[in-house]
Each structure stands twice: as structure tokens, then as C-alpha cells.
Amino acid sequence: MSTTICAFVIFLSTIIIVAHGQALNPIDKCWRMNTQWRRNRQQLAMCSAGFAGKMTNNIGRDVTRYVVTDPSDDPVKPKPGTLRYGTTMIKGKKWVTFKRSMRIKLDKPLLISSFTTIDGRGTNVHIANGACLIVYKANNVIIHGLRIHHCKAQPPSSIMGPDAKIISLGQVDADAIRLVTATKIWIDHNTLYKCNDGLLDVTRGSTDVTISNNWFRNQDKVMLLGHDDGYIRDQNMKVTVAFNHFGPNCNQRMPRLRHGYAHVANNLYQGWTQYAIGGSQSPRIKSESNFFIAPNSENKEVTWKQNKNGQKFFYSVGDLFKNGASFSQTVTGRARPNYSPEQAFQVQPASKVRSLTSSAGALQCSKRSRC
């Protein structure tokens, strides 16, 4: 097929999608119009944006393709065919998919090793009612297309960790996904809800993280960026939060930032109870072209700032406010992301956010059509 014909097909596909009321955001536009996505799954890694950058280290001829066929879990002696076997026992680059839809109850937290992609497209995969996911001292990880919910706290235990090594864990909180000293992580198109602690924690020096196209709902504490007020290594944290849908029934931390920097762009906020975006310990937050729909209660303020030492840089540009929502800025023009060329993406006007986030969460992808 000629280049001209290919360009016309892509153009026509874009028209069809827009005609149905769904404008694709820059990340989705990169791969979702490809009807052959199953045959070219690794195309996804070239579509990430924000601080994670392109995930080129996750692809190539040396990638092991691993298919999960068994929903059971043995934390110490994982069986071939299980999710834990794929993420811990296989060394090097691995691309993990699922043979069919399944519900996985993890007996203990699942530690994900470096250069791992978990790709739930084409199936309906739930990780629920047990332990959940941890990326610990790992890098180059993609988590895509999962439904993670009803996670429970776990007592101290020993589990199989990356590179087939037994690791001792202390008490683990009930987060859906926790990043600990992790770098270059992309969390995209997942549906997260109803966990006993939070939905997503990025802590202890983790950086170069992109959180995109996820649906966060029915949760008190949603997203924490920064371990605690005393952990100054999180000053170097850089996180992109883009094209996500927050709500309904989310209370706070969308996100809550300590020390580091967050670019929060083109997200839909379907109300809050305490606040939407908060921070302490000299956080730097650029809120750009988000759509904030205030709750019907008295609390219309988007932000929360803890009154402790240090300056707080909360910068709003192009945001859209409905139902009386308001954003208390502390500074203007002092919180730019300064992306590299491979990290940069085009932020869309806030008026398009409903459409840009209309497919947030795990997608329903059929075998012979676009996702």
C-alpha cells in the first residue's frame, strides 16, 4: 500500500472517530486506529508521552512473549502460565498478555521486574480481592489495560521477586499500584477503584512516571506522589498525569504531591469531597487545561496546601471550571515541565477534555477492530 493511501486511511479513520463524538488524545491517536494492534502490540511502547518518554527499552527482537493462561497464584513457587511467573521468573525483556479474560486473586503482593510490559488488551482481566502490584527498584515498566480493585493490606511475608529471587517484605498497604524507587514507568488505560488504602502511590525517589488514560473512581485517597514530608529525595520526582478520569465518588489526592513536580493536564474531575489537587513541602504543580466540575456541596476549591515550611508553586493555565469550582494559585509561570522532544505532547483545550477522556480506563478491544 502506498504512503498516500496509508495517510488517507488514517485520515478517514480519524474523521469516523470524531464523527462519533470521540476525539482521540495524542497517546491514543498513536495506536488505537490500527486494526492490527494484536499483531503489532509493541507499537504501544512508542506512544507514551510525558516524563516516562518513549518506552523503547521494552521492545525489540529480544523480547520474550509470555501468555498468562492460569489465574492461580503461588507467591513463593509460581507456576508456569501464571502472572507471577511471567513477571518474576523470566529474565530480560518480557511482554505479558492474557489468553482469555480472568479474575486473579493475588495471595501476596506482586513485584514487577524491570523491562516488563503487562498488556491486558483484548481481554477483561481483574486483579481483585487480595494483594496487588508493586514496582520496587525497577525501571522500564508498562502497566496497561487492567482492572485493579478491592486491594487489601498484607502482613510481612516472603515472596518470589524479580530475577527469581526470594524477597522479604514488611507490612504492605492496600494500594492498587505502588511505585517504590522506580524509574521510567508508564501506567495507561487501567481502571482502579475501591481499595482499602489508595489507588496509586509514587514514592521513595521514583521519577520519570506517566499516568495516563486511567479511570479512578469510588475511592477516598486516590493518588499520592511523594513518600512523606521528610523524604527529600522526592524533590527530584517528575510525574505526568494526563487524560485521566477522576470520579465519581473520589474524595482527595488527585494527586497529592510532596516535594516534587507534577504536570497535570487534560484530566476530567467529576467532583471531590475534600480537594482535588493538593501538596506540601514545596511542591511544584502545573495544572493545565483540566476540566473541574465542583461538587454540589460547599467545598468548591480545587486545591489544598499544607501550611508548613517551604514555598508552594500551584499554577493553573487554561483550566475549565464548572459548578462554582475555583483554583487558588500561588504563582504564575513558575512550574513548566521542560519536556525533552520525546516526552513532549500537545495539550488540548479544556473544552475537549470530556471527549479526550471518554475512553479512560481499561478498553474493550475486539479481535479485528480498533480498540
PDB file of N, CA and C in Angstrom, residues 264-267 287-291 317-320 347-350 353:
ATOM      1  N   VAL A 264      -0.111  18.227  35.428  1.00  0.00           N
ATOM      2  CA  VAL A 264      -1.461  17.650  35.482  1.00  0.00           C
ATOM      3  C   VAL A 264      -2.253  18.280  34.341  1.00  0.00           C
ATOM      4  N   ALA A 265      -2.547  17.503  33.298  1.00  0.00           N
ATOM      5  CA  ALA A 265      -3.074  18.097  32.073  1.00  0.00           C
ATOM      6  C   ALA A 265      -4.201  17.278  31.465  1.00  0.00           C
ATOM      7  N   ASN A 266      -5.239  17.971  31.003  1.00  0.00           N
ATOM      8  CA  ASN A 266      -6.344  17.371  30.238  1.00  0.00           C
ATOM      9  C   ASN A 266      -7.024  16.231  30.982  1.00  0.00           C
ATOM     10  N   ASN A 267      -7.189  16.378  32.296  1.00  0.00           N
ATOM     11  CA  ASN A 267      -7.921  15.396  33.094  1.00  0.00           C
ATOM     12  C   ASN A 267      -9.336  15.881  33.359  1.00  0.00           C
ATOM     13  N   SER A 287      -1.173  22.849  36.591  1.00  0.00           N
ATOM     14  CA  SER A 287      -2.486  22.335  36.217  1.00  0.00           C
ATOM     15  C   SER A 287      -2.864  22.992  34.897  1.00  0.00           C
ATOM     16  N   GLU A 288      -2.963  22.176  33.834  1.00  0.00           N
ATOM     17  CA  GLU A 288      -3.128  22.741  32.500  1.00  0.00           C
ATOM     18  C   GLU A 288      -4.314  22.118  31.764  1.00  0.00           C
ATOM     19  N   SER A 289      -5.278  22.965  31.425  1.00  0.00           N
ATOM     20  CA  SER A 289      -6.407  22.572  30.576  1.00  0.00           C
ATOM     21  C   SER A 289      -7.146  21.348  31.105  1.00  0.00           C
ATOM     22  N   ASN A 290      -7.358  21.326  32.418  1.00  0.00           N
ATOM     23  CA  ASN A 290      -8.204  20.309  33.027  1.00  0.00           C
ATOM     24  C   ASN A 290      -9.642  20.811  33.087  1.00  0.00           C
ATOM     25  N   PHE A 291     -10.574  19.890  33.281  1.00  0.00           N
ATOM     26  CA  PHE A 291     -11.995  20.221  33.393  1.00  0.00           C
ATOM     27  C   PHE A 291     -12.433  19.849  34.811  1.00  0.00           C
ATOM     28  N   VAL A 317      -3.328  27.033  34.215  1.00  0.00           N
ATOM     29  CA  VAL A 317      -3.398  27.704  32.923  1.00  0.00           C
ATOM     30  C   VAL A 317      -4.371  26.949  32.027  1.00  0.00           C
ATOM     31  N   GLY A 318      -5.364  27.635  31.510  1.00  0.00           N
ATOM     32  CA  GLY A 318      -6.307  27.040  30.573  1.00  0.00           C
ATOM     33  C   GLY A 318      -7.309  26.086  31.179  1.00  0.00           C
ATOM     34  N   ASP A 319      -7.374  25.997  32.514  1.00  0.00           N
ATOM     35  CA  ASP A 319      -8.341  25.093  33.149  1.00  0.00           C
ATOM     36  C   ASP A 319      -9.766  25.608  32.957  1.00  0.00           C
ATOM     37  N   LEU A 320     -10.713  24.663  32.950  1.00  0.00           N
ATOM     38  CA  LEU A 320     -12.128  24.988  32.811  1.00  0.00           C
ATOM     39  C   LEU A 320     -12.832  24.626  34.117  1.00  0.00           C
ATOM     40  N   VAL A 347      -0.965  19.557  24.564  1.00  0.00           N
ATOM     41  CA  VAL A 347      -2.109  19.665  25.477  1.00  0.00           C
ATOM     42  C   VAL A 347      -3.258  20.321  24.709  1.00  0.00           C
ATOM     43  N   GLN A 348      -4.444  19.720  24.823  1.00  0.00           N
ATOM     44  CA  GLN A 348      -5.619  20.195  24.095  1.00  0.00           C
ATOM     45  C   GLN A 348      -6.417  21.189  24.947  1.00  0.00           C
ATOM     46  N   PRO A 349      -7.265  22.000  24.335  1.00  0.00           N
ATOM     47  CA  PRO A 349      -8.112  22.912  25.113  1.00  0.00           C
ATOM     48  C   PRO A 349      -9.003  22.147  26.083  1.00  0.00           C
ATOM     49  N   ALA A 350      -9.266  22.753  27.240  1.00  0.00           N
ATOM     50  CA  ALA A 350     -10.073  22.094  28.271  1.00  0.00           C
ATOM     51  C   ALA A 350     -11.475  21.769  27.778  1.00  0.00           C
ATOM     52  N   VAL A 353     -11.875  18.103  26.877  1.00  0.00           N
ATOM     53  CA  VAL A 353     -11.474  17.076  27.846  1.00  0.00           C
ATOM     54  C   VAL A 353     -12.495  15.949  27.965  1.00  0.00           C
TER      55      VAL A 353
END
